[in-house]
Tab-separated table of C-alpha atoms (C1' of nucleotides) in Angstrom:
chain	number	residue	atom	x	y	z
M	1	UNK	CA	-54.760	365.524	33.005
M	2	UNK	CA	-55.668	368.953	32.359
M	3	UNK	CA	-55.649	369.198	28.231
M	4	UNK	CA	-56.545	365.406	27.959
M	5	UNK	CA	-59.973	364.974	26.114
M	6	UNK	CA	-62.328	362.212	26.821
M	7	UNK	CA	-61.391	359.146	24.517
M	8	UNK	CA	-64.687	358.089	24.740
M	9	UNK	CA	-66.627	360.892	24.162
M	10	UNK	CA	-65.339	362.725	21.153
M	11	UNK	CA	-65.369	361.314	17.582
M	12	UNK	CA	-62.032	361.278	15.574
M	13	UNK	CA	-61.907	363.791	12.533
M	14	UNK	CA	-62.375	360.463	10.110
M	15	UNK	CA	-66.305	359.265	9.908
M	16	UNK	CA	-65.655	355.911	7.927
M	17	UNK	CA	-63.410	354.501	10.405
M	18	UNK	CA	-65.208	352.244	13.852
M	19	UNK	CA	-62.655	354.659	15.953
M	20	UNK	CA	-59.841	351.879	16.772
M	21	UNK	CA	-58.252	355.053	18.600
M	22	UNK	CA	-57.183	356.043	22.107
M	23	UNK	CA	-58.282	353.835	25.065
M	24	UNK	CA	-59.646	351.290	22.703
M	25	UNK	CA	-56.527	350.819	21.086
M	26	UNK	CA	-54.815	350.390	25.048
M	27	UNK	CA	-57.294	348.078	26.048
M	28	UNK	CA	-56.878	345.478	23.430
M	29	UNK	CA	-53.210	345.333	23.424
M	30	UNK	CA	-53.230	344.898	27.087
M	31	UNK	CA	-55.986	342.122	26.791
M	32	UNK	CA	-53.573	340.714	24.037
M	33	UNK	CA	-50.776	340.858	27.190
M	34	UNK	CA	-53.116	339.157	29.344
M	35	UNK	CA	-54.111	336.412	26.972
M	36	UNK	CA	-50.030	335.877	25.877
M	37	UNK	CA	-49.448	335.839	30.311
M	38	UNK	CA	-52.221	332.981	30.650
M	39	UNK	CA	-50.520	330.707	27.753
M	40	UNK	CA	-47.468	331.566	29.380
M	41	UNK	CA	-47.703	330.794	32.795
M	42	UNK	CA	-50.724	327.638	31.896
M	43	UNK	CA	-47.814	326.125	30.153
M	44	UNK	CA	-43.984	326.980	31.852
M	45	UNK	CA	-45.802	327.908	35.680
M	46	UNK	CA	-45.182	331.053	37.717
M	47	UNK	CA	-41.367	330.969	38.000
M	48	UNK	CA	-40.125	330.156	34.252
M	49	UNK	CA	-42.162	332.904	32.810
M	50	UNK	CA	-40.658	335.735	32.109
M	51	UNK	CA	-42.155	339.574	31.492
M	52	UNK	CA	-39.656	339.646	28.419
M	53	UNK	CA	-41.336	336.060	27.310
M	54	UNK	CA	-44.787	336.731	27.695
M	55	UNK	CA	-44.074	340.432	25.942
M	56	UNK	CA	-42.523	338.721	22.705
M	57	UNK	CA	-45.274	336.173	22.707
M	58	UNK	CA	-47.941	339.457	22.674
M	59	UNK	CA	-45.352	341.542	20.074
M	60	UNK	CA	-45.089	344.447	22.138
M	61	UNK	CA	-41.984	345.727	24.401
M	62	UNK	CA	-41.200	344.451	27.717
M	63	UNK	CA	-41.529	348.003	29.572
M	64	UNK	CA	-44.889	348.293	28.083
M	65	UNK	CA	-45.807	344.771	30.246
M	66	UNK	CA	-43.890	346.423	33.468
M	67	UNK	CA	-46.156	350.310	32.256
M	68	UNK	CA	-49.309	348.607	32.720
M	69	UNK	CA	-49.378	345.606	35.441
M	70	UNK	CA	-46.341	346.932	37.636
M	71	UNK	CA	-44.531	344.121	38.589
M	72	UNK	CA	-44.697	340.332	37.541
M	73	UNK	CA	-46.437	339.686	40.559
M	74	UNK	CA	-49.763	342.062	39.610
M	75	UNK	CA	-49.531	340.465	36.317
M	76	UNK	CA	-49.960	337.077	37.435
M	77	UNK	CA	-52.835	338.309	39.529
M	78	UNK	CA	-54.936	339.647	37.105
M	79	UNK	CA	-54.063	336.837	34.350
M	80	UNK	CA	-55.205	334.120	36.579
M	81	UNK	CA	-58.076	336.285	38.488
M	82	UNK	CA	-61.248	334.202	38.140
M	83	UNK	CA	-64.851	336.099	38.205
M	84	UNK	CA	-65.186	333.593	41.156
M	85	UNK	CA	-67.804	331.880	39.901
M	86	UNK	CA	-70.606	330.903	42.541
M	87	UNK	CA	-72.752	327.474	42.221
M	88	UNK	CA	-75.363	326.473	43.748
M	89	UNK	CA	-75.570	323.303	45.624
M	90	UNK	CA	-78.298	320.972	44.440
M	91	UNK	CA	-80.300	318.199	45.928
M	92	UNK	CA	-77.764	315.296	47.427
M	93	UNK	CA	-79.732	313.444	44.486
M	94	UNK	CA	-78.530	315.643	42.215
M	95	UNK	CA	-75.229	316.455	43.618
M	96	UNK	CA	-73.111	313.547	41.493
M	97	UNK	CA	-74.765	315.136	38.694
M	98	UNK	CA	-73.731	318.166	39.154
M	99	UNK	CA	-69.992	317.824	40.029
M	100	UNK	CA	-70.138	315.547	37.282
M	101	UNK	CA	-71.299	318.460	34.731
M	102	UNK	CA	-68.365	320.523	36.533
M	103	UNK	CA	-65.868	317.693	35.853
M	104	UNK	CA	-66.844	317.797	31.972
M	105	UNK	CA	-66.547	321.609	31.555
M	106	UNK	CA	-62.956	321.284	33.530
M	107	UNK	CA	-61.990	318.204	31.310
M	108	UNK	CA	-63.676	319.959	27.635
M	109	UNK	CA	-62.522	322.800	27.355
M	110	UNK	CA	-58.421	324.346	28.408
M	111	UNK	CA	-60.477	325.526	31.424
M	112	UNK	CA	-59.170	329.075	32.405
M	113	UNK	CA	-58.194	327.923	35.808
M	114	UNK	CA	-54.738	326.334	34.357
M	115	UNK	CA	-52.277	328.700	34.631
M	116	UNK	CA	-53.640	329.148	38.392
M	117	UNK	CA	-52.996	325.194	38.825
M	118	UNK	CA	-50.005	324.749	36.962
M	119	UNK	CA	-48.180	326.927	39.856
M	120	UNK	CA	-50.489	326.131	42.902
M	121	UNK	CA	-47.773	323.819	44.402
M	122	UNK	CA	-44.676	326.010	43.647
M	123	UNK	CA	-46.201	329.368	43.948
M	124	UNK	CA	-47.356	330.542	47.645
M	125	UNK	CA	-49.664	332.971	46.622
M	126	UNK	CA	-50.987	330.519	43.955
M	127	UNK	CA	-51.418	327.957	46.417
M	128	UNK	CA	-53.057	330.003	48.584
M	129	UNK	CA	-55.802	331.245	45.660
M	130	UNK	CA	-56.530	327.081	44.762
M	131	UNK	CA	-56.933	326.245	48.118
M	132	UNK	CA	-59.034	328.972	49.412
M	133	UNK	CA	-60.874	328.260	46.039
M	134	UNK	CA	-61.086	324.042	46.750
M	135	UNK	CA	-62.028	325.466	50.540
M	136	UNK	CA	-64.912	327.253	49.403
M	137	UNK	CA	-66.263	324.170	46.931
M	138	UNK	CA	-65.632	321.767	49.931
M	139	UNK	CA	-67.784	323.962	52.478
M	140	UNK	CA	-70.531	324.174	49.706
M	141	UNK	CA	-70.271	320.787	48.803
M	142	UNK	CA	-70.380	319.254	52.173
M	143	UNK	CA	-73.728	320.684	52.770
M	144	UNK	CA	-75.191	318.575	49.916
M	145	UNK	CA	-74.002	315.600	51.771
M	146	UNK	CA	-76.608	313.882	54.025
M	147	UNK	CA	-73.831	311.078	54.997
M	148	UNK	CA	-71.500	310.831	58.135
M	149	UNK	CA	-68.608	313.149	57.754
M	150	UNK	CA	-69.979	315.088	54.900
M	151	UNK	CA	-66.677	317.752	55.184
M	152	UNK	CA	-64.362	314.702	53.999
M	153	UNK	CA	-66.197	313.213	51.940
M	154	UNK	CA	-66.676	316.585	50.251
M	155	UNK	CA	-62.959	317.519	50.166
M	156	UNK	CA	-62.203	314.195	48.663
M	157	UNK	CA	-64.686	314.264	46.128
M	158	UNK	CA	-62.672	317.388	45.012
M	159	UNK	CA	-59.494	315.806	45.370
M	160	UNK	CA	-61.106	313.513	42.611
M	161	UNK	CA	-61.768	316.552	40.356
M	162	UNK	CA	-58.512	318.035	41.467
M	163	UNK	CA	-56.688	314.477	40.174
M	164	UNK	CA	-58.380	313.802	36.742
M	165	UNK	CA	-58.291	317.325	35.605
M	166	UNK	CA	-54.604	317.725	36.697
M	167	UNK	CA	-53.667	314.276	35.549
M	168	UNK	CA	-55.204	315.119	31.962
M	169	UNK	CA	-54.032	318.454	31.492
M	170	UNK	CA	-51.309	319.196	33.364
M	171	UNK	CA	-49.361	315.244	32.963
M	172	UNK	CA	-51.154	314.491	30.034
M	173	UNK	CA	-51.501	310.929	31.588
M	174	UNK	CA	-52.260	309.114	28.303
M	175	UNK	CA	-55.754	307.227	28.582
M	176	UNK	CA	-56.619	310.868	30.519
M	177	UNK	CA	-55.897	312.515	27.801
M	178	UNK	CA	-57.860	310.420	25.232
M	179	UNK	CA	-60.659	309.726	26.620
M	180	UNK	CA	-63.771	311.578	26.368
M	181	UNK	CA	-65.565	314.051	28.958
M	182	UNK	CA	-68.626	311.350	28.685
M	183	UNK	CA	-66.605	307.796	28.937
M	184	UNK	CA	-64.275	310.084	32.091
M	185	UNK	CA	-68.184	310.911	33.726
M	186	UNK	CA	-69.574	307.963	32.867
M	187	UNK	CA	-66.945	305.995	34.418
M	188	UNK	CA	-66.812	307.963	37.752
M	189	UNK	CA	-70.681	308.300	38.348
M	190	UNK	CA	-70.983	304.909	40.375
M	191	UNK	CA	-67.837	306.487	42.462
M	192	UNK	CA	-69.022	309.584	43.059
M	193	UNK	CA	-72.316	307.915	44.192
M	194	UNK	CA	-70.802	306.060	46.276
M	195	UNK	CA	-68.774	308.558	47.657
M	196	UNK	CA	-71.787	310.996	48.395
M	197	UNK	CA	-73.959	308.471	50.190
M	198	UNK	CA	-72.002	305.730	52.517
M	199	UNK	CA	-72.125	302.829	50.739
M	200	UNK	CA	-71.756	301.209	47.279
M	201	UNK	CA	-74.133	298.034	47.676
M	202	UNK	CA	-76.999	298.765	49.955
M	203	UNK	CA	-76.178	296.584	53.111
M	204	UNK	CA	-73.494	293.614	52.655
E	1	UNK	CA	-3.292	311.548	41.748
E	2	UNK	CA	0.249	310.077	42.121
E	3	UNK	CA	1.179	310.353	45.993
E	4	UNK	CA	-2.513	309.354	47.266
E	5	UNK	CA	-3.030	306.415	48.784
E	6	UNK	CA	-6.085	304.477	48.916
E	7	UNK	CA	-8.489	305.884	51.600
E	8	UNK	CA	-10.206	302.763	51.618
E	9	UNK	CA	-7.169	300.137	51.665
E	10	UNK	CA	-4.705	301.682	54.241
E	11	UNK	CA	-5.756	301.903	58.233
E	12	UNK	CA	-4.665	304.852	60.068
E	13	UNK	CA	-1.767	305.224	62.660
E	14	UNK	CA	-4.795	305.811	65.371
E	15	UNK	CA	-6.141	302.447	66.508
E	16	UNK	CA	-9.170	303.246	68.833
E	17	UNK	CA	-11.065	305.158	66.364
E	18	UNK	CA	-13.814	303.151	64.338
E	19	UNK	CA	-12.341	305.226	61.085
E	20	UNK	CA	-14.657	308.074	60.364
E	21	UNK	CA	-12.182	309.118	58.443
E	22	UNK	CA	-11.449	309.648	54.546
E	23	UNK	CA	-14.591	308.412	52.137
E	24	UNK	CA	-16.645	307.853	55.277
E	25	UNK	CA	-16.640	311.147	55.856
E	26	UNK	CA	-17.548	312.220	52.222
E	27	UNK	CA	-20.085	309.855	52.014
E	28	UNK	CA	-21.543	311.654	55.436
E	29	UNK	CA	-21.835	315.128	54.258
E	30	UNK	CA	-23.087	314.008	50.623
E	31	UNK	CA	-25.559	312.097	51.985
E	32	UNK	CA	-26.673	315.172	54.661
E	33	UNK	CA	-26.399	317.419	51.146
E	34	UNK	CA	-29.197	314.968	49.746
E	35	UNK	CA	-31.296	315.033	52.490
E	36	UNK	CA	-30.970	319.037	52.798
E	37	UNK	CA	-31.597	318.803	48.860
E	38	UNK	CA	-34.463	316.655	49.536
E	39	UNK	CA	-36.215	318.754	51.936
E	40	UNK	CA	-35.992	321.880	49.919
E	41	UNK	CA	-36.824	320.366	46.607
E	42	UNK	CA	-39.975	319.263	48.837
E	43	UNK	CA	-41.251	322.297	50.315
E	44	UNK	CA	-40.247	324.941	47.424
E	45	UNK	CA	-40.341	322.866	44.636
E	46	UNK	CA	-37.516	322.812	41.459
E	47	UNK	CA	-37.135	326.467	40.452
E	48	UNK	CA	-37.378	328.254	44.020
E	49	UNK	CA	-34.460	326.375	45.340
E	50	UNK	CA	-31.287	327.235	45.092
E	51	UNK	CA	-28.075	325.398	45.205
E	52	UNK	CA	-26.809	328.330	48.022
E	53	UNK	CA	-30.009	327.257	50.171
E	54	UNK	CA	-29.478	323.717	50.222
E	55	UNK	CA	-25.586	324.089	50.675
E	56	UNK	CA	-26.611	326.613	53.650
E	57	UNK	CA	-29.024	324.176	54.751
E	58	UNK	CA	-26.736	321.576	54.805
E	59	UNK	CA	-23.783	323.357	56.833
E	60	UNK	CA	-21.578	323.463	53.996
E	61	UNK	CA	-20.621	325.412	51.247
E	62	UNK	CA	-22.254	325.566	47.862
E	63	UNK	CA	-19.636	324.876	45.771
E	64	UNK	CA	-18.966	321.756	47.168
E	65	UNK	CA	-22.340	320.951	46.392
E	66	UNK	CA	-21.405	321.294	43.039
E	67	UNK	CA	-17.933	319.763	43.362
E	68	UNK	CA	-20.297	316.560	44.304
E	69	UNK	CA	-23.407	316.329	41.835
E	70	UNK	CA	-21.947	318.878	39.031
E	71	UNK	CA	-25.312	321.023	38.719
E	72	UNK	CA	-28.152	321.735	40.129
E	73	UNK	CA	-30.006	319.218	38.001
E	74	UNK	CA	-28.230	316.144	38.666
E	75	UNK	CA	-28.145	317.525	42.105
E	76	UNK	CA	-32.253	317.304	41.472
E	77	UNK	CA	-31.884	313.580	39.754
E	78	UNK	CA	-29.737	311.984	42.830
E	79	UNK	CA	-32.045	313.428	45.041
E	80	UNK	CA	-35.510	312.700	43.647
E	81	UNK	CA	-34.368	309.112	42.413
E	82	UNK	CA	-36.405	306.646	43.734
E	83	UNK	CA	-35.622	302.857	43.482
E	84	UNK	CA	-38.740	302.155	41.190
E	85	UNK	CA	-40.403	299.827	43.905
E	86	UNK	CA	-42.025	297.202	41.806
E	87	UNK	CA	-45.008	296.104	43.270
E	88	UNK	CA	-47.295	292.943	42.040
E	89	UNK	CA	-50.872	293.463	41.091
E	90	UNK	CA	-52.918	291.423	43.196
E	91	UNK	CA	-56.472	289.188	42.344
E	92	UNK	CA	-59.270	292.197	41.526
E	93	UNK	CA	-61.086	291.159	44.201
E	94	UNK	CA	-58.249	292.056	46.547
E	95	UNK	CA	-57.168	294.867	44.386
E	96	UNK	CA	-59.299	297.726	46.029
E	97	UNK	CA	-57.370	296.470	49.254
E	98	UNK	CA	-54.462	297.095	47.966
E	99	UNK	CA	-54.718	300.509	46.022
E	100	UNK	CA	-56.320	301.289	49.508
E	101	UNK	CA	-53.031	300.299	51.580
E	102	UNK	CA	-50.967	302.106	49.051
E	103	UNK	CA	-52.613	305.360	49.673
E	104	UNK	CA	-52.483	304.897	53.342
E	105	UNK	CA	-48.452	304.693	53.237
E	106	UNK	CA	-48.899	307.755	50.850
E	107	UNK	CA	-50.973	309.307	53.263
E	108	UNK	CA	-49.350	308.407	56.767
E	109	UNK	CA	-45.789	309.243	56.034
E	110	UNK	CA	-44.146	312.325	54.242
E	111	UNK	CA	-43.928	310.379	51.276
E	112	UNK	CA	-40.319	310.327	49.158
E	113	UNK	CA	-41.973	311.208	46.381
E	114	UNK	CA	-43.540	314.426	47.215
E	115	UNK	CA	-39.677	316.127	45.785
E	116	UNK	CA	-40.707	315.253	42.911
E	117	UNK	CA	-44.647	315.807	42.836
E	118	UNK	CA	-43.843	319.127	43.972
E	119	UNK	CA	-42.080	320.002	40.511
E	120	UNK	CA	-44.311	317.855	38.512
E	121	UNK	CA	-46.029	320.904	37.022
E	122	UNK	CA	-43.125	323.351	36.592
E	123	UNK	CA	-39.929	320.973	35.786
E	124	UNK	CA	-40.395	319.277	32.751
E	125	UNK	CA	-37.925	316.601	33.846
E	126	UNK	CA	-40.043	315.778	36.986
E	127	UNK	CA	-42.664	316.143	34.692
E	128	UNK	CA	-41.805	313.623	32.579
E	129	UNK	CA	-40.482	311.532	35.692
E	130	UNK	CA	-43.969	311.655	37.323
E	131	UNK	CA	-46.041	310.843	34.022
E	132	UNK	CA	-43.501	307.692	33.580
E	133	UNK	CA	-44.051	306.191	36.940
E	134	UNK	CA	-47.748	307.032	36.898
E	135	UNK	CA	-48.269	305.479	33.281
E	136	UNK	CA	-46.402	302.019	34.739
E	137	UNK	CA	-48.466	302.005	38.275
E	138	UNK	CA	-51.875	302.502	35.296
E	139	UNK	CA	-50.447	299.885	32.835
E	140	UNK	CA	-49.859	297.515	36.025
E	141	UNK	CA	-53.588	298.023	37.210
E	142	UNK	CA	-55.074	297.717	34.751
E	143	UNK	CA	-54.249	294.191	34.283
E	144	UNK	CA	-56.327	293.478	37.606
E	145	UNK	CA	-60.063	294.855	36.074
E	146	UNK	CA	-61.885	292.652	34.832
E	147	UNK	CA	-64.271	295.472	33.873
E	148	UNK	CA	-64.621	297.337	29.791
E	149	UNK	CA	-61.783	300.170	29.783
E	150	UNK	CA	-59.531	298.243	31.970
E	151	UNK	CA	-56.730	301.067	31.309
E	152	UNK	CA	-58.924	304.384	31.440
E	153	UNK	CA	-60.202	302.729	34.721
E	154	UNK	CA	-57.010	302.545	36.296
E	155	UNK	CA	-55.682	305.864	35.084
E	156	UNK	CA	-58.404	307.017	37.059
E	157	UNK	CA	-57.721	305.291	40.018
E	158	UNK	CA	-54.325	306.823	39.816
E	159	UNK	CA	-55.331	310.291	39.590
E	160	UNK	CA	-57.785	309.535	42.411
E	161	UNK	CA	-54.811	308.965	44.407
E	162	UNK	CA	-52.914	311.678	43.227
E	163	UNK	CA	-55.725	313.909	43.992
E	164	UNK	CA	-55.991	313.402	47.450
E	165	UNK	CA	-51.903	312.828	48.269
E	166	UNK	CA	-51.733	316.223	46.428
E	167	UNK	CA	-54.897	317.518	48.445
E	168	UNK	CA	-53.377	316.589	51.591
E	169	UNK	CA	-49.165	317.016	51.703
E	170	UNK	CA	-49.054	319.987	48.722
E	171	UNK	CA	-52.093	321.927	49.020
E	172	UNK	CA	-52.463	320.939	52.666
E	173	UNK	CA	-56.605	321.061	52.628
E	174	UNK	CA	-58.035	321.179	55.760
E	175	UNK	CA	-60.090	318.452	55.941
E	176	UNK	CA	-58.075	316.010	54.211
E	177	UNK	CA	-54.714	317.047	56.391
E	178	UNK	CA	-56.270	316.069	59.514
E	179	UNK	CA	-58.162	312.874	58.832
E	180	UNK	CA	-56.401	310.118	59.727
E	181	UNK	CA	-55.425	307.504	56.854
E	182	UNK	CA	-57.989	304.762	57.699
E	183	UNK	CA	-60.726	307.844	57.423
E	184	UNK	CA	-59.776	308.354	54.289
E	185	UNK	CA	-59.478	305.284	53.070
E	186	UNK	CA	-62.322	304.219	54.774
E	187	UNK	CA	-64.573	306.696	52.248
E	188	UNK	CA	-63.309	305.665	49.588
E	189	UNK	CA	-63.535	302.284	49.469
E	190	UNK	CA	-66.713	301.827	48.227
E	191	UNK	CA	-65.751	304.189	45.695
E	192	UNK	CA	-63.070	302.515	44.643
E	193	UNK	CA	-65.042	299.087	44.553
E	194	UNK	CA	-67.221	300.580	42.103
E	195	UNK	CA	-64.624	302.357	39.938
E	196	UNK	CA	-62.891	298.748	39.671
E	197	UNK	CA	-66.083	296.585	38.783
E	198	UNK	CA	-68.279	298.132	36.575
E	199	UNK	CA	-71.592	299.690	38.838
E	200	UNK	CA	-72.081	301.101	42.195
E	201	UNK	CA	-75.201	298.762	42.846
E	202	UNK	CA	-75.017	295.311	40.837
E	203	UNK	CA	-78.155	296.232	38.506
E	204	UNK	CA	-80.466	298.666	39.201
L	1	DG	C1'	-9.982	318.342	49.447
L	2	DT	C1'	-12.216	322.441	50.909
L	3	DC	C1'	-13.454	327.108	50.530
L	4	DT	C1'	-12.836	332.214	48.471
L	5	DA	C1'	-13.379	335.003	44.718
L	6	DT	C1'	-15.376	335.761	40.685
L	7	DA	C1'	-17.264	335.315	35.891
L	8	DC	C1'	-21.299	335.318	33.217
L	9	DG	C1'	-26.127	335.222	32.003
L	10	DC	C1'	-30.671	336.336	32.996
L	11	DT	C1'	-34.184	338.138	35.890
L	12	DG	C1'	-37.390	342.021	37.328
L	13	DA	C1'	-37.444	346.745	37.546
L	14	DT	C1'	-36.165	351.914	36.640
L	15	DA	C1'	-34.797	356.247	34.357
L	16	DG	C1'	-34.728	358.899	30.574
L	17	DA	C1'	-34.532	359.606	25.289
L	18	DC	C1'	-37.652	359.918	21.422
D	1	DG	C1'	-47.036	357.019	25.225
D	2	DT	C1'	-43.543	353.944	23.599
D	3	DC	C1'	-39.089	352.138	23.565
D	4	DT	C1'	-33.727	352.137	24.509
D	5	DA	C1'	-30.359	351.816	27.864
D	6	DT	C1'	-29.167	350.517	32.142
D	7	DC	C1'	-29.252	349.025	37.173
D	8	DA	C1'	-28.919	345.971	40.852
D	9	DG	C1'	-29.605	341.300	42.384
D	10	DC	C1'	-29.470	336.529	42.147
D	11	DG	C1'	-28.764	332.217	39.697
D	12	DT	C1'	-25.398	328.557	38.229
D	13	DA	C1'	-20.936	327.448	37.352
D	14	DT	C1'	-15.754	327.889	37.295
D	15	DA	C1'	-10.846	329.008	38.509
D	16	DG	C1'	-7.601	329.325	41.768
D	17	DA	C1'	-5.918	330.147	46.787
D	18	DC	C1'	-5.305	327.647	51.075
DNA sequence: GTCTATACGCTGATAGAC
DNA sequence: GTCTATCAGCGTATAGAC
């Protein structure tokens, strides 16, 4: 501690060079470890990954994983930890659209919150994260529900969510995985209507 | 091989004993090894149980569970292997009613399946197990809409109803774990009526 | 037939050389 | 700071004693 300089603060001897040195140099290999320990544990889940795996997937040593995370354990933490993004709940009007929008960004994109799925039914602590996470959405949702038992209806419009986006990424269910965001949204908007106010057809 | 005699074919010098002897006996302990197998496969999914646990589970020791199934995986197969209950698709006006009972025997009971859902994101053999029966139950429904995108409709179905099994036994949320099946299926009725024909509200 | 003892590989994790 | 060498534990699977 006591002869170590500030990485930040002093300039390297060179002037051409965008100083790749010190801390910089750190922090990118161990964002390269992070990014090879979400691939790893999106695609084999919390148990068949391996601190030797994801440190020949990032080209660096094993200890060097162990130096810098701790244990397996911390590493899976910090791969999978979400910013825990907050939404706002809209008008029940609204609402379909919105968890609609949701379901498209989850069904675009590999949406970061794979590796945390892939082991939410094996791992404890994973399933512990996704639920507390699915708890949270529920609560929010069901206050954008003006219908009888809006807490249900809210948890199963996220067991919806939870299906599709599980069933296309994670099975790679065929028609799933084909289809398009739009025809998937399209498709579900009359259910999700349905779901969020009681009935399908106005009085039978 | 030579001196044994048939276990089946020969009675024993006892007479008041209903013979719980021999293969009887065999057949007894294998089958409380598959329901020990069963049970941990369930609740800890593929990787996280060991062939010790269930042995220890099971009263007996672990090599015999290997003397019986060979290894851990065919251990897995015998105990996961479910009869592949064909079921008939029904008229898609009735077809709702059924998906709906379905998911109610999903729902009520601790369903034989969930041995196998439980590793459907980690083992790529109950992986590919899951995807297989799921693709069949899709393939099968979506002979019964009459609607456009007859397949991607009932691959969503599906996932609809592996959302909220998964909701309920795996993640255990709270609100779907302690509604009752008809609640649940209740809700989503109307949902499913409109995922089956084409619109929530016949022209708007 | 059933269990004891053990082999062997692989895991996460640690200590110490460079 | 980075890597080599190694530890201790647990996993499946096997060989042999009873």
């Amino acid at each position: 501690m006591s002869a170590a300089r500030n990485p930040e603060a002093g300039p390297p001897g060179e002037a051409g060079r965008p100083r790749p040195s010190r801390a910089e140099r750190r922090r990118q290999t161990e964002e390269r470890i992070l990014a090879s320990a979400r691939r790893e544990f999106a695609e084999r889940g919390y148990e068949r990954t391996t601190i030797r795996g994801v440190a020949g997937a990032a080209g660096v040593d094993p200890a060097l994983v162990m130096q810098y995370f701790g244990s397996k354990d911390q590493l899976f933490r910090q791969a999978v930890h979400v910013p825990a993004g907050e939404e706002l709940p809209a008008e029940p009007a609204e609402f379909a659209e919105l968890l609609l929008s949701i379901l498209g960004v989850k069904l675009s994109g590999q949406a970061a919150t794979m590796p945390l799925l892939r082991s939410a039914f094996t791992h404890p602590e994973a399933t512990e994260a996704v639920r507390a996470s699915l708890a949270a959405q529920i609560a929010q949702g069901a206050r954008a529900i003006p219908a009888d038992d809006p807490e249900l209806r809210s948890a199963l419009l996220v067991a919806v969510l939870l299906g599709v986006t599980t069933g296309r990424h994670l099975l790679e269910l065929d028609h799933l995985r084909d289809a398009s965001p739009e025809q998937i949204t399209d498709l579900l908007r009359p259910a999700f209507q349905a779901l969020i106010r009681g009935s399908s057809e106005p009085d039978a």
